[in-house]
CSV table of C-alpha atoms in Angstrom, one decimal:
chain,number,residue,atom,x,y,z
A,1,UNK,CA,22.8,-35.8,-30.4
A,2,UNK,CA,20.0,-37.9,-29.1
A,3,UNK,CA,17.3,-36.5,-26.7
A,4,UNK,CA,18.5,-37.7,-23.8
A,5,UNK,CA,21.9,-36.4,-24.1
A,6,UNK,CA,20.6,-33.4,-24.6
A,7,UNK,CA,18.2,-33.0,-21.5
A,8,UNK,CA,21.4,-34.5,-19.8
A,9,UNK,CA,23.0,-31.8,-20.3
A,10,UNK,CA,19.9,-28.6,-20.7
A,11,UNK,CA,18.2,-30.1,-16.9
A,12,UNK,CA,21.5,-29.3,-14.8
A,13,UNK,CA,22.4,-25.8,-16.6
A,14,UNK,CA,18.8,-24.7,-16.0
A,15,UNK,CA,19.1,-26.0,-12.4
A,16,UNK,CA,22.6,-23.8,-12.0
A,17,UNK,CA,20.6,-20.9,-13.6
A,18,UNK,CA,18.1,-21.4,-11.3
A,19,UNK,CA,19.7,-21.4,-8.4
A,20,UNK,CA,21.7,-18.7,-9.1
A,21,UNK,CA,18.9,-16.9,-9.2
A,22,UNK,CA,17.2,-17.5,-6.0
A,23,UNK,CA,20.8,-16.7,-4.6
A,24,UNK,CA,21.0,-13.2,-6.2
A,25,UNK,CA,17.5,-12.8,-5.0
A,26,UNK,CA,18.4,-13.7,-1.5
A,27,UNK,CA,21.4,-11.4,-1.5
A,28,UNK,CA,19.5,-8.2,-3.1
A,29,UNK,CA,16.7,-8.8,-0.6
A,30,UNK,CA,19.7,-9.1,2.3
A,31,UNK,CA,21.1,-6.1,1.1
A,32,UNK,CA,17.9,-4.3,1.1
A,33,UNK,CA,17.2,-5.0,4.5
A,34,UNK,CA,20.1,-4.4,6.0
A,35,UNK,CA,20.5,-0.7,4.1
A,36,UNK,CA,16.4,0.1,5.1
A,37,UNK,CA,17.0,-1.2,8.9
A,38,UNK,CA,20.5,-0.5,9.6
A,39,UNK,CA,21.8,-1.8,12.6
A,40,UNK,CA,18.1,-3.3,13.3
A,41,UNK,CA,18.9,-5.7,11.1
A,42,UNK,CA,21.7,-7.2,12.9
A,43,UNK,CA,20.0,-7.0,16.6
A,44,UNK,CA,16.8,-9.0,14.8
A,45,UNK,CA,19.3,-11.2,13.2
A,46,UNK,CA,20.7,-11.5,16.2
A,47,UNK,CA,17.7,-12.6,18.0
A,48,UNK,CA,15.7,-14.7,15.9
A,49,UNK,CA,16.3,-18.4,15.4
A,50,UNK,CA,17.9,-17.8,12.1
A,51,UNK,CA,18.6,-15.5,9.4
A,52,UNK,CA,15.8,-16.2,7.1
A,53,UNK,CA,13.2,-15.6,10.4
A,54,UNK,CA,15.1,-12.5,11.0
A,55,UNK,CA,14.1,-11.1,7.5
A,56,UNK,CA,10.9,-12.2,7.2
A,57,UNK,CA,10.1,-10.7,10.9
A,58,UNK,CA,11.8,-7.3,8.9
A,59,UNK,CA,9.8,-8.0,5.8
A,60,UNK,CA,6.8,-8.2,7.7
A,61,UNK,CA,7.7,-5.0,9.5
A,62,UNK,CA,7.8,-3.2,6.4
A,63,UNK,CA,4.3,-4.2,5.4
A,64,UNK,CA,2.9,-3.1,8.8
A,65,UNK,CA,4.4,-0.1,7.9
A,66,UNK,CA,3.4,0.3,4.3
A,67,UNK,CA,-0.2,-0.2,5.7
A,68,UNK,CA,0.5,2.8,7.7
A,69,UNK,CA,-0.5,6.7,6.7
A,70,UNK,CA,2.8,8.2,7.7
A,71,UNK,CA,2.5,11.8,7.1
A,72,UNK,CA,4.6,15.0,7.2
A,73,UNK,CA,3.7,17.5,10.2
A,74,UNK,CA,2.3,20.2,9.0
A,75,UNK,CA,4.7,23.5,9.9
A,76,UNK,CA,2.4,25.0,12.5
A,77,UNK,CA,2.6,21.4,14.0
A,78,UNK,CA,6.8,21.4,13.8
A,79,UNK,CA,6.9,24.5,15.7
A,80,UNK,CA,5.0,23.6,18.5
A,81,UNK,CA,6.7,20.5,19.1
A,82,UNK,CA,10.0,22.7,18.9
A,83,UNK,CA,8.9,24.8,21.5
A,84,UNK,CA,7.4,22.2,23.7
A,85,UNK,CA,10.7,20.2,23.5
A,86,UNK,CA,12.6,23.6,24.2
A,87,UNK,CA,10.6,23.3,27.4
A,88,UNK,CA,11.0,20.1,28.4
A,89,UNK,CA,14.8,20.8,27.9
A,90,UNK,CA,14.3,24.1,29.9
A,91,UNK,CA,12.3,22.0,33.0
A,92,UNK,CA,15.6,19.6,33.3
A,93,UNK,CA,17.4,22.2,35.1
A,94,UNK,CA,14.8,22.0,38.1
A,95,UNK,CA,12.8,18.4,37.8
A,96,UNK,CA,14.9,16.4,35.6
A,97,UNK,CA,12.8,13.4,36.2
A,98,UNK,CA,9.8,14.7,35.0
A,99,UNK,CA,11.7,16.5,32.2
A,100,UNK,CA,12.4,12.9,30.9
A,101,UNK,CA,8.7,11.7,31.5
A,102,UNK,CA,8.1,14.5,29.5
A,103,UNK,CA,9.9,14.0,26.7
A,104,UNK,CA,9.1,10.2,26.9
A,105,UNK,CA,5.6,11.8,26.2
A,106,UNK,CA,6.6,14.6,23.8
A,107,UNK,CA,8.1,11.7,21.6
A,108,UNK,CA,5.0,9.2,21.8
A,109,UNK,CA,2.8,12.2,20.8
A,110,UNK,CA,4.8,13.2,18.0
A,111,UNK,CA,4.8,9.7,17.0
A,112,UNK,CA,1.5,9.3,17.1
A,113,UNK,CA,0.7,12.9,15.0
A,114,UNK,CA,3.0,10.7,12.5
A,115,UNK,CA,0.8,8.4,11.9
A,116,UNK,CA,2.6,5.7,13.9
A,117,UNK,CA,0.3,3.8,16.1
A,118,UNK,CA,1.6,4.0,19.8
A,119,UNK,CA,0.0,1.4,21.5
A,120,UNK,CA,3.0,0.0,23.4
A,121,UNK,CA,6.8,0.3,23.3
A,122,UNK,CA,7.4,-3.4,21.7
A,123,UNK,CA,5.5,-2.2,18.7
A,124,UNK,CA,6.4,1.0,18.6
A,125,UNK,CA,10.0,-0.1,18.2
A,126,UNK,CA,9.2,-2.2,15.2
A,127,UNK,CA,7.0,0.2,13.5
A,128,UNK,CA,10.2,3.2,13.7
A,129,UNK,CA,12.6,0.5,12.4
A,130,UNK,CA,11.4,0.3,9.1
A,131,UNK,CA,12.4,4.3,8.7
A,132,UNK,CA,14.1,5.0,12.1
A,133,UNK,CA,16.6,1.7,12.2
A,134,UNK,CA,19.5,4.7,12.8
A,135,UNK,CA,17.9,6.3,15.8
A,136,UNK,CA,16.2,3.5,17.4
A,137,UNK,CA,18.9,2.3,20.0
A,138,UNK,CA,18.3,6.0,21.1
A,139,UNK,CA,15.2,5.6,21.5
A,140,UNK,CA,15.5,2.3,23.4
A,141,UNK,CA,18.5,3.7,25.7
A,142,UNK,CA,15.9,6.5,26.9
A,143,UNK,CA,13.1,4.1,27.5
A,144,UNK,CA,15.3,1.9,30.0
A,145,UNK,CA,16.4,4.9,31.5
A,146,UNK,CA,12.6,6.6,31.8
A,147,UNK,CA,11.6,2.9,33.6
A,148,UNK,CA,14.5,3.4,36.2
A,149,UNK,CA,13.2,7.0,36.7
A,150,UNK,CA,9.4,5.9,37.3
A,151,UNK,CA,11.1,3.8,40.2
A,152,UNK,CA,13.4,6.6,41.2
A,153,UNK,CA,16.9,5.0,40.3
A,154,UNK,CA,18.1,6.7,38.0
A,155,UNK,CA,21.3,9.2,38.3
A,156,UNK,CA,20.8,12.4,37.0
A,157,UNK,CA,23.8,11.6,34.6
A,158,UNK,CA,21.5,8.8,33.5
A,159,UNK,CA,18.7,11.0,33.3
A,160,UNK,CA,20.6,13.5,31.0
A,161,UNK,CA,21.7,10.5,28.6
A,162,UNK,CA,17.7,10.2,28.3
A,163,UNK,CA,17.0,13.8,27.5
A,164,UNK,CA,20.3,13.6,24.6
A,165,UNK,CA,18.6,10.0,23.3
A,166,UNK,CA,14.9,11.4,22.9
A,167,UNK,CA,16.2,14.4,20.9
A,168,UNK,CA,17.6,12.2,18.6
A,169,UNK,CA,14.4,10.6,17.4
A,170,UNK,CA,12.7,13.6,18.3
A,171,UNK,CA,14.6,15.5,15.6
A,172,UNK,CA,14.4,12.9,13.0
A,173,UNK,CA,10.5,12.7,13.6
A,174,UNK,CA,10.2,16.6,13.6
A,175,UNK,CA,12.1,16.9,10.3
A,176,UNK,CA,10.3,13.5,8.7
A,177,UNK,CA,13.1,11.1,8.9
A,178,UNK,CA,15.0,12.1,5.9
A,179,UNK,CA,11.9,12.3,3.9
A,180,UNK,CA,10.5,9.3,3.3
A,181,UNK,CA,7.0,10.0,4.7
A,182,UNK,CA,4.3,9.3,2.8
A,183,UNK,CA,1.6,11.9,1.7
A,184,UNK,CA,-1.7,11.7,3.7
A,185,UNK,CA,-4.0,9.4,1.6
A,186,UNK,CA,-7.5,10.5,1.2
């Protein structure tokens, strides 16, 4: 068999090969993504100009956050956020719009206890989505609702939604989101 024959037939199976490759690649990273981000993944999908932009806007996401000192709250911490959300919850009955300020504020300052910068809502959002992805339409579903209240239109029924949406991420942020906070560094 002469040498050309041969790289005739060696340069298109190492291409295949190849290419197969970067596909499984693709796919395992796609898979990754959409497992860490949960339905975050679709809504950036969704919009960004295109798929690939989607998952490096995620990919980038997670290295903000890997560059973050995420920490565990220590248990004297965890029970004072419990009882200052079992207030909050308790002020509802009486001033339901401040309740929701409140817990607006409860949830940034647990946040930010975290480790998670809290330097505006945009970011915030895609700082929780790299561990949060689950609870984050919560989160966003009680924001809208805590804008309407600061201009006095929202329904108490609205208002009550708010209160049910923050103690979602509230509870996943008081018990460390599954467990995949990172020990303080040093």
């Amino acid at each position: 068999m002469s040498t050309g024959t041969l790289l005739a037939i060696i340069i298109p199976i190492v291409v295949v090969i190849a290419l197969a490759a970067v596909a499984v690649s693709l796919l395992m990273r796609r898979r990754h993504l959409r497992e860490r981000f949960g339905p975050e993944y679709e809504r950036t999908v969704e919009g960004s100009d295109s798929r690939l932009a989607a998952e490096r806007e995620l990919k980038e996401r997670e290295r903000r956050h890997d560059s973050l000192e995420i920490k565990p709250l220590p248990p004297v911490s965890r029970d004072r956020y419990t009882r200052e959300w079992t207030s909050v919850q308790e002020e509802f009955v009486d001033r339901p719009e401040d309740a929701v300020h409140d817990a607006d504020r409860l949830v940034t300052s647990l946040m930010h206890e975290r480790g998670y910068p809290t330097e505006g809502f945009e970011q915030q959002m895609k700082d929780l989505s790299v561990e949060h992805g689950a609870t984050l339409e919560h989160y966003r579903a009680a924001h809208e609702v805590e804008s309407l209240s600061t201009r006095t239109r929202a329904t108490t029924e609205q208002l009550r939604g708010a209160m049910v949406h923050y103690r979602a991420l509230f509870d996943e942020l008081l018990s460390d989101g599954g467990g995949r906070a990172q020990p303080a560094r040093s």
